[in-house]
């Protein structure tokens, strides 16, 4: 079969068209590659921003936690100081006011005082009974419970201790047993409740300690 000039021109035209298609495909591939590259760079940028934001939030959280920790430490220190101060006040109240006052206060209530002891402790069968102030004479023994802030529950606790007192201190079984409560501060109703239970109530008045019970008061014996 003889190839004519028309055939040659047709083949050349097809070749040119094929080259154009190849060029178009190449350009489309390049465009897609560039789009992929752009998307990759955008993703990288977003991830970097997110990483920076995450780091910023982490640092902010760390700062807040550090501030809270410092605040908590300061609060713990302040509470510890307050507790220490309160304990110091309680100790001074017992040693400098309540105990010395007991030597004279109860004389007016017909309870002579021969001995005043502080912080008397006794153990029995694994349990401990601790008395803040113990006042004794030949015929009487008086247990004084001292609190920084006297509450009704404190009064109930003393009554419980009074019911167990003779078990721990049988050496006083031949003596009449009385109870008294004392407080730097007295919560509302605690003094009246103690009075009704037959307990003496001691409180600070100025620079002294006084018995709040009136002269008609009759103490309960235990």
PDB file of C-alpha atoms in Angstrom:
ATOM      1  CA  UNK A   1       0.000   0.000   0.000  1.00  0.00           C
ATOM      2  CA  UNK A   2       1.472   3.338  -1.013  1.00  0.00           C
ATOM      3  CA  UNK A   3       1.676   6.150   1.572  1.00  0.00           C
ATOM      4  CA  UNK A   4       0.480   9.344   0.115  1.00  0.00           C
ATOM      5  CA  UNK A   5       1.252  12.904   1.071  1.00  0.00           C
ATOM      6  CA  UNK A   6      -2.170  13.172   2.671  1.00  0.00           C
ATOM      7  CA  UNK A   7      -1.410  10.232   4.875  1.00  0.00           C
ATOM      8  CA  UNK A   8       1.817  11.837   6.017  1.00  0.00           C
ATOM      9  CA  UNK A   9       0.102  15.106   6.837  1.00  0.00           C
ATOM     10  CA  UNK A  10      -2.641  13.234   8.686  1.00  0.00           C
ATOM     11  CA  UNK A  11      -0.092  11.305  10.758  1.00  0.00           C
ATOM     12  CA  UNK A  12       1.781  14.499  11.520  1.00  0.00           C
ATOM     13  CA  UNK A  13      -1.474  16.149  12.606  1.00  0.00           C
ATOM     14  CA  UNK A  14      -2.246  13.184  14.884  1.00  0.00           C
ATOM     15  CA  UNK A  15       1.257  13.347  16.348  1.00  0.00           C
ATOM     16  CA  UNK A  16       0.895  17.053  17.040  1.00  0.00           C
ATOM     17  CA  UNK A  17      -2.478  16.428  18.678  1.00  0.00           C
ATOM     18  CA  UNK A  18      -1.001  13.623  20.787  1.00  0.00           C
ATOM     19  CA  UNK A  19       1.840  15.905  21.898  1.00  0.00           C
ATOM     20  CA  UNK A  20      -0.711  18.553  22.817  1.00  0.00           C
ATOM     21  CA  UNK A  21      -2.667  16.018  24.887  1.00  0.00           C
ATOM     22  CA  UNK A  22       0.529  14.868  26.553  1.00  0.00           C
ATOM     23  CA  UNK A  23       1.404  18.482  27.331  1.00  0.00           C
ATOM     24  CA  UNK A  24      -2.083  19.095  28.687  1.00  0.00           C
ATOM     25  CA  UNK A  25      -1.875  15.985  30.879  1.00  0.00           C
ATOM     26  CA  UNK A  26       1.544  17.050  32.111  1.00  0.00           C
ATOM     27  CA  UNK A  27       0.283  20.532  32.976  1.00  0.00           C
ATOM     28  CA  UNK A  28      -2.760  19.046  34.745  1.00  0.00           C
ATOM     29  CA  UNK A  29      -0.495  16.710  36.702  1.00  0.00           C
ATOM     30  CA  UNK A  30       1.765  19.629  37.614  1.00  0.00           C
ATOM     31  CA  UNK A  31      -1.280  21.671  38.659  1.00  0.00           C
ATOM     32  CA  UNK A  32      -2.486  18.844  40.873  1.00  0.00           C
ATOM     33  CA  UNK A  33       0.994  18.446  42.327  1.00  0.00           C
ATOM     34  CA  UNK A  34       1.124  22.152  43.092  1.00  0.00           C
ATOM     35  CA  UNK A  35      -2.362  21.958  44.660  1.00  0.00           C
ATOM     36  CA  UNK A  36      -1.235  18.993  46.742  1.00  0.00           C
ATOM     37  CA  UNK A  37       1.875  20.912  47.749  1.00  0.00           C
ATOM     38  CA  UNK A  38      -0.278  23.918  48.668  1.00  0.00           C
ATOM     39  CA  UNK A  39      -2.606  21.746  50.724  1.00  0.00           C
ATOM     40  CA  UNK A  40       0.357  20.092  52.403  1.00  0.00           C
ATOM     41  CA  UNK A  41       1.817  23.481  53.286  1.00  0.00           C
ATOM     42  CA  UNK A  42      -1.594  24.648  54.549  1.00  0.00           C
ATOM     43  CA  UNK A  43      -1.923  21.488  56.647  1.00  0.00           C
ATOM     44  CA  UNK A  44       1.600  21.997  57.962  1.00  0.00           C
ATOM     45  CA  UNK A  45       0.758  25.615  58.805  1.00  0.00           C
ATOM     46  CA  UNK A  46      -2.454  24.589  60.607  1.00  0.00           C
ATOM     47  CA  UNK A  47      -0.655  21.858  62.523  1.00  0.00           C
ATOM     48  CA  UNK A  48       2.078  24.300  63.489  1.00  0.00           C
ATOM     49  CA  UNK A  49      -0.513  26.820  64.670  1.00  0.00           C
ATOM     50  CA  UNK A  50      -2.324  24.102  66.607  1.00  0.00           C
ATOM     51  CA  UNK A  51       0.948  22.986  68.121  1.00  0.00           C
ATOM     52  CA  UNK A  52       1.751  26.552  69.138  1.00  0.00           C
ATOM     53  CA  UNK A  53      -1.763  26.975  70.571  1.00  0.00           C
ATOM     54  CA  UNK A  54      -1.466  23.675  72.433  1.00  0.00           C
ATOM     55  CA  UNK A  55       1.894  24.756  73.831  1.00  0.00           C
ATOM     56  CA  UNK A  56       0.428  28.132  74.826  1.00  0.00           C
ATOM     57  CA  UNK A  57      -2.502  26.461  76.574  1.00  0.00           C
ATOM     58  CA  UNK A  58      -0.175  24.006  78.296  1.00  0.00           C
ATOM     59  CA  UNK A  59       1.990  26.863  79.558  1.00  0.00           C
ATOM     60  CA  UNK A  60      -1.123  28.757  80.690  1.00  0.00           C
ATOM     61  CA  UNK A  61      -2.420  25.655  82.495  1.00  0.00           C
ATOM     62  CA  UNK A  62       0.983  25.128  84.080  1.00  0.00           C
ATOM     63  CA  UNK A  63       0.999  28.774  85.217  1.00  0.00           C
ATOM     64  CA  UNK A  64      -2.501  28.471  86.720  1.00  0.00           C
ATOM     65  CA  UNK A  65      -1.617  25.235  88.503  1.00  0.00           C
ATOM     66  CA  UNK A  66       1.541  26.817  89.859  1.00  0.00           C
ATOM     67  CA  UNK A  67      -0.408  29.829  91.111  1.00  0.00           C
ATOM     68  CA  UNK A  68      -3.031  27.556  92.694  1.00  0.00           C
ATOM     69  CA  UNK A  69      -0.296  25.483  94.294  1.00  0.00           C
ATOM     70  CA  UNK A  70       1.317  28.607  95.748  1.00  0.00           C
ATOM     71  CA  UNK A  71      -2.085  29.830  96.929  1.00  0.00           C
ATOM     72  CA  UNK A  72      -2.798  26.461  98.538  1.00  0.00           C
ATOM     73  CA  UNK A  73       0.604  26.478 100.221  1.00  0.00           C
ATOM     74  CA  UNK A  74      -0.080  29.958 101.592  1.00  0.00           C
ATOM     75  CA  UNK A  75      -3.503  28.859 102.863  1.00  0.00           C
ATOM     76  CA  UNK A  76      -2.010  25.780 104.532  1.00  0.00           C
ATOM     77  CA  UNK A  77       0.669  27.941 106.135  1.00  0.00           C
ATOM     78  CA  UNK A  78      -1.929  30.462 107.337  1.00  0.00           C
ATOM     79  CA  UNK A  79      -4.195  27.728 108.749  1.00  0.00           C
ATOM     80  CA  UNK A  80      -1.246  26.076 110.448  1.00  0.00           C
ATOM     81  CA  UNK A  81      -0.270  29.389 111.992  1.00  0.00           C
ATOM     82  CA  UNK A  82      -3.842  29.992 113.132  1.00  0.00           C
ATOM     83  CA  UNK A  83      -4.006  26.527 114.647  1.00  0.00           C
ATOM     84  CA  UNK A  84      -0.687  27.107 116.333  1.00  0.00           C
ATOM     85  CA  UNK A  85      -1.856  30.454 117.649  1.00  0.00           C
ATOM     86  CA  UNK A  86      -5.079  28.894 118.830  1.00  0.00           C
ATOM     87  CA  UNK A  87      -3.185  26.131 120.565  1.00  0.00           C
ATOM     88  CA  UNK A  88      -0.993  28.747 122.207  1.00  0.00           C
ATOM     89  CA  UNK A  89      -4.023  30.702 123.366  1.00  0.00           C
ATOM     90  CA  UNK A  90      -5.595  27.527 124.720  1.00  0.00           C
ATOM     91  CA  UNK A  91      -2.424  26.585 126.579  1.00  0.00           C
ATOM     92  CA  UNK A  92      -2.052  30.053 128.069  1.00  0.00           C
ATOM     93  CA  UNK A  93      -5.753  30.095 128.965  1.00  0.00           C
ATOM     94  CA  UNK A  94      -5.352  26.827 130.870  1.00  0.00           C
ATOM     95  CA  UNK A  95      -2.001  27.509 132.489  1.00  0.00           C
ATOM     96  CA  UNK A  96      -2.272  31.213 133.236  1.00  0.00           C
ATOM     97  CA  UNK A  97      -5.967  31.688 133.922  1.00  0.00           C
ATOM     98  CA  UNK A  98      -8.155  28.604 134.448  1.00  0.00           C
ATOM     99  CA  UNK A  99      -5.833  26.521 136.607  1.00  0.00           C
ATOM    100  CA  UNK A 100      -4.823  29.372 138.960  1.00  0.00           C
ATOM    101  CA  UNK A 101      -8.429  30.603 139.148  1.00  0.00           C
ATOM    102  CA  UNK A 102      -9.624  27.164 140.243  1.00  0.00           C
ATOM    103  CA  UNK A 103      -7.596  27.566 143.423  1.00  0.00           C
ATOM    104  CA  UNK A 104      -9.908  30.354 144.605  1.00  0.00           C
ATOM    105  CA  UNK A 105     -13.096  30.265 142.531  1.00  0.00           C
ATOM    106  CA  UNK A 106     -14.587  27.155 144.070  1.00  0.00           C
ATOM    107  CA  UNK A 107     -14.007  28.291 147.636  1.00  0.00           C
ATOM    108  CA  UNK A 108     -17.089  30.477 147.222  1.00  0.00           C
ATOM    109  CA  UNK A 109     -19.023  27.363 146.158  1.00  0.00           C
ATOM    110  CA  UNK A 110     -18.044  25.484 149.320  1.00  0.00           C
ATOM    111  CA  UNK A 111     -15.460  23.370 147.526  1.00  0.00           C
ATOM    112  CA  UNK A 112     -12.093  23.948 149.197  1.00  0.00           C
ATOM    113  CA  UNK A 113      -9.139  23.349 146.917  1.00  0.00           C
ATOM    114  CA  UNK A 114      -6.126  21.385 148.089  1.00  0.00           C
ATOM    115  CA  UNK A 115      -4.527  20.552 144.751  1.00  0.00           C
ATOM    116  CA  UNK A 116      -4.858  21.657 141.129  1.00  0.00           C
ATOM    117  CA  UNK A 117      -3.292  19.453 138.430  1.00  0.00           C
ATOM    118  CA  UNK A 118      -3.088  20.123 134.693  1.00  0.00           C
ATOM    119  CA  UNK A 119      -3.318  17.690 131.804  1.00  0.00           C
ATOM    120  CA  UNK A 120      -3.805  14.540 133.824  1.00  0.00           C
ATOM    121  CA  UNK A 121      -3.835  11.434 131.642  1.00  0.00           C
ATOM    122  CA  UNK A 122      -4.710   7.826 132.449  1.00  0.00           C
ATOM    123  CA  UNK A 123      -4.744   4.719 130.221  1.00  0.00           C
ATOM    124  CA  UNK A 124      -7.005   1.716 130.775  1.00  0.00           C
ATOM    125  CA  UNK A 125      -7.584  -1.290 128.512  1.00  0.00           C
ATOM    126  CA  UNK A 126      -6.186   0.528 125.488  1.00  0.00           C
ATOM    127  CA  UNK A 127      -8.267   3.674 126.038  1.00  0.00           C
ATOM    128  CA  UNK A 128      -7.098   7.032 127.350  1.00  0.00           C
ATOM    129  CA  UNK A 129      -8.873   9.597 129.493  1.00  0.00           C
ATOM    130  CA  UNK A 130      -7.262  13.028 129.598  1.00  0.00           C
ATOM    131  CA  UNK A 131      -8.293  15.740 132.047  1.00  0.00           C
ATOM    132  CA  UNK A 132      -7.374  19.360 131.314  1.00  0.00           C
ATOM    133  CA  UNK A 133      -7.582  20.525 134.943  1.00  0.00           C
ATOM    134  CA  UNK A 134      -8.198  18.304 137.972  1.00  0.00           C
ATOM    135  CA  UNK A 135      -9.151  19.964 141.258  1.00  0.00           C
ATOM    136  CA  UNK A 136      -9.131  17.870 144.445  1.00  0.00           C
ATOM    137  CA  UNK A 137      -9.596  18.110 148.187  1.00  0.00           C
ATOM    138  CA  UNK A 138     -10.323  15.580 150.916  1.00  0.00           C
ATOM    139  CA  UNK A 139     -13.956  15.084 149.925  1.00  0.00           C
ATOM    140  CA  UNK A 140     -14.335  16.369 146.365  1.00  0.00           C
ATOM    141  CA  UNK A 141     -12.826  15.975 142.930  1.00  0.00           C
ATOM    142  CA  UNK A 142     -13.646  18.378 140.118  1.00  0.00           C
ATOM    143  CA  UNK A 143     -12.947  17.684 136.433  1.00  0.00           C
ATOM    144  CA  UNK A 144     -12.563  20.814 134.273  1.00  0.00           C
ATOM    145  CA  UNK A 145     -12.725  20.559 130.474  1.00  0.00           C
ATOM    146  CA  UNK A 146     -11.174  23.576 128.710  1.00  0.00           C
ATOM    147  CA  UNK A 147     -11.948  24.455 125.075  1.00  0.00           C
ATOM    148  CA  UNK A 148     -10.933  27.307 122.817  1.00  0.00           C
ATOM    149  CA  UNK A 149     -14.559  27.447 121.623  1.00  0.00           C
ATOM    150  CA  UNK A 150     -16.997  25.602 123.877  1.00  0.00           C
ATOM    151  CA  UNK A 151     -19.886  23.849 122.117  1.00  0.00           C
ATOM    152  CA  UNK A 152     -22.794  21.662 123.200  1.00  0.00           C
ATOM    153  CA  UNK A 153     -20.927  18.637 121.813  1.00  0.00           C
ATOM    154  CA  UNK A 154     -17.978  19.497 124.079  1.00  0.00           C
ATOM    155  CA  UNK A 155     -20.331  19.491 127.056  1.00  0.00           C
ATOM    156  CA  UNK A 156     -21.688  16.082 126.036  1.00  0.00           C
ATOM    157  CA  UNK A 157     -18.131  14.784 125.699  1.00  0.00           C
ATOM    158  CA  UNK A 158     -17.317  15.909 129.236  1.00  0.00           C
ATOM    159  CA  UNK A 159     -20.458  14.192 130.589  1.00  0.00           C
ATOM    160  CA  UNK A 160     -19.299  10.972 128.898  1.00  0.00           C
ATOM    161  CA  UNK A 161     -15.860  11.372 130.481  1.00  0.00           C
ATOM    162  CA  UNK A 162     -17.433  11.940 133.902  1.00  0.00           C
ATOM    163  CA  UNK A 163     -19.401   8.700 133.622  1.00  0.00           C
ATOM    164  CA  UNK A 164     -16.128   6.859 132.919  1.00  0.00           C
ATOM    165  CA  UNK A 165     -13.954   8.822 135.350  1.00  0.00           C
ATOM    166  CA  UNK A 166     -14.150   6.410 138.294  1.00  0.00           C
ATOM    167  CA  UNK A 167     -13.137   3.490 136.091  1.00  0.00           C
ATOM    168  CA  UNK A 168      -9.932   5.292 135.167  1.00  0.00           C
ATOM    169  CA  UNK A 169      -9.347   6.876 138.592  1.00  0.00           C
ATOM    170  CA  UNK A 170     -10.669   4.455 141.238  1.00  0.00           C
ATOM    171  CA  UNK A 171      -8.514   6.203 143.844  1.00  0.00           C
ATOM    172  CA  UNK A 172     -11.176   8.945 143.896  1.00  0.00           C
ATOM    173  CA  UNK A 173     -14.156   6.630 144.374  1.00  0.00           C
ATOM    174  CA  UNK A 174     -14.728   7.856 147.941  1.00  0.00           C
ATOM    175  CA  UNK A 175     -15.020  11.486 146.819  1.00  0.00           C
ATOM    176  CA  UNK A 176     -17.899  13.446 145.341  1.00  0.00           C
ATOM    177  CA  UNK A 177     -17.286  14.071 141.627  1.00  0.00           C
ATOM    178  CA  UNK A 178     -18.228  17.360 139.933  1.00  0.00           C
ATOM    179  CA  UNK A 179     -17.703  18.676 136.426  1.00  0.00           C
ATOM    180  CA  UNK A 180     -16.940  22.071 134.918  1.00  0.00           C
ATOM    181  CA  UNK A 181     -16.424  23.470 131.423  1.00  0.00           C
ATOM    182  CA  UNK A 182     -14.378  26.505 130.424  1.00  0.00           C
ATOM    183  CA  UNK A 183     -14.004  28.259 127.094  1.00  0.00           C
ATOM    184  CA  UNK A 184     -12.161  31.174 125.582  1.00  0.00           C
ATOM    185  CA  UNK A 185     -15.325  31.543 123.519  1.00  0.00           C
ATOM    186  CA  UNK A 186     -18.685  29.924 124.275  1.00  0.00           C
ATOM    187  CA  UNK A 187     -21.014  29.035 121.425  1.00  0.00           C
ATOM    188  CA  UNK A 188     -24.618  30.065 121.755  1.00  0.00           C
ATOM    189  CA  UNK A 189     -26.572  27.767 124.072  1.00  0.00           C
ATOM    190  CA  UNK A 190     -23.548  25.768 125.275  1.00  0.00           C
ATOM    191  CA  UNK A 191     -23.416  27.525 128.655  1.00  0.00           C
ATOM    192  CA  UNK A 192     -27.152  27.052 129.297  1.00  0.00           C
ATOM    193  CA  UNK A 193     -26.945  23.403 128.313  1.00  0.00           C
ATOM    194  CA  UNK A 194     -24.002  22.840 130.661  1.00  0.00           C
ATOM    195  CA  UNK A 195     -25.882  24.610 133.465  1.00  0.00           C
ATOM    196  CA  UNK A 196     -28.914  22.320 132.996  1.00  0.00           C
ATOM    197  CA  UNK A 197     -26.629  19.275 133.130  1.00  0.00           C
ATOM    198  CA  UNK A 198     -25.332  20.382 136.525  1.00  0.00           C
ATOM    199  CA  UNK A 199     -21.913  21.546 135.333  1.00  0.00           C
ATOM    200  CA  UNK A 200     -20.032  24.643 136.405  1.00  0.00           C
ATOM    201  CA  UNK A 201     -19.359  27.054 133.537  1.00  0.00           C
ATOM    202  CA  UNK A 202     -16.147  29.100 133.570  1.00  0.00           C
ATOM    203  CA  UNK A 203     -15.424  31.939 131.177  1.00  0.00           C
ATOM    204  CA  UNK A 204     -12.953  34.742 130.734  1.00  0.00           C
ATOM    205  CA  UNK A 205     -14.092  38.111 132.069  1.00  0.00           C
ATOM    206  CA  UNK A 206     -11.574  40.798 131.384  1.00  0.00           C
ATOM    207  CA  UNK A 207      -8.258  39.564 132.691  1.00  0.00           C
ATOM    208  CA  UNK A 208      -9.857  37.047 135.047  1.00  0.00           C
ATOM    209  CA  UNK A 209     -11.889  33.842 134.933  1.00  0.00           C
ATOM    210  CA  UNK A 210     -15.301  33.725 136.548  1.00  0.00           C
ATOM    211  CA  UNK A 211     -17.985  31.133 137.278  1.00  0.00           C
ATOM    212  CA  UNK A 212     -21.089  32.027 135.273  1.00  0.00           C
ATOM    213  CA  UNK A 213     -23.460  29.893 137.348  1.00  0.00           C
ATOM    214  CA  UNK A 214     -25.679  31.888 139.684  1.00  0.00           C
ATOM    215  CA  UNK A 215     -25.678  31.344 143.446  1.00  0.00           C
ATOM    216  CA  UNK A 216     -28.808  29.157 143.217  1.00  0.00           C
ATOM    217  CA  UNK A 217     -26.974  26.610 141.118  1.00  0.00           C
ATOM    218  CA  UNK A 218     -26.679  23.087 142.513  1.00  0.00           C
ATOM    219  CA  UNK A 219     -23.937  20.995 140.863  1.00  0.00           C
ATOM    220  CA  UNK A 220     -24.622  17.460 139.713  1.00  0.00           C
ATOM    221  CA  UNK A 221     -22.584  14.720 141.360  1.00  0.00           C
ATOM    222  CA  UNK A 222     -21.367  11.839 139.225  1.00  0.00           C
TER     223      UNK A 222
END
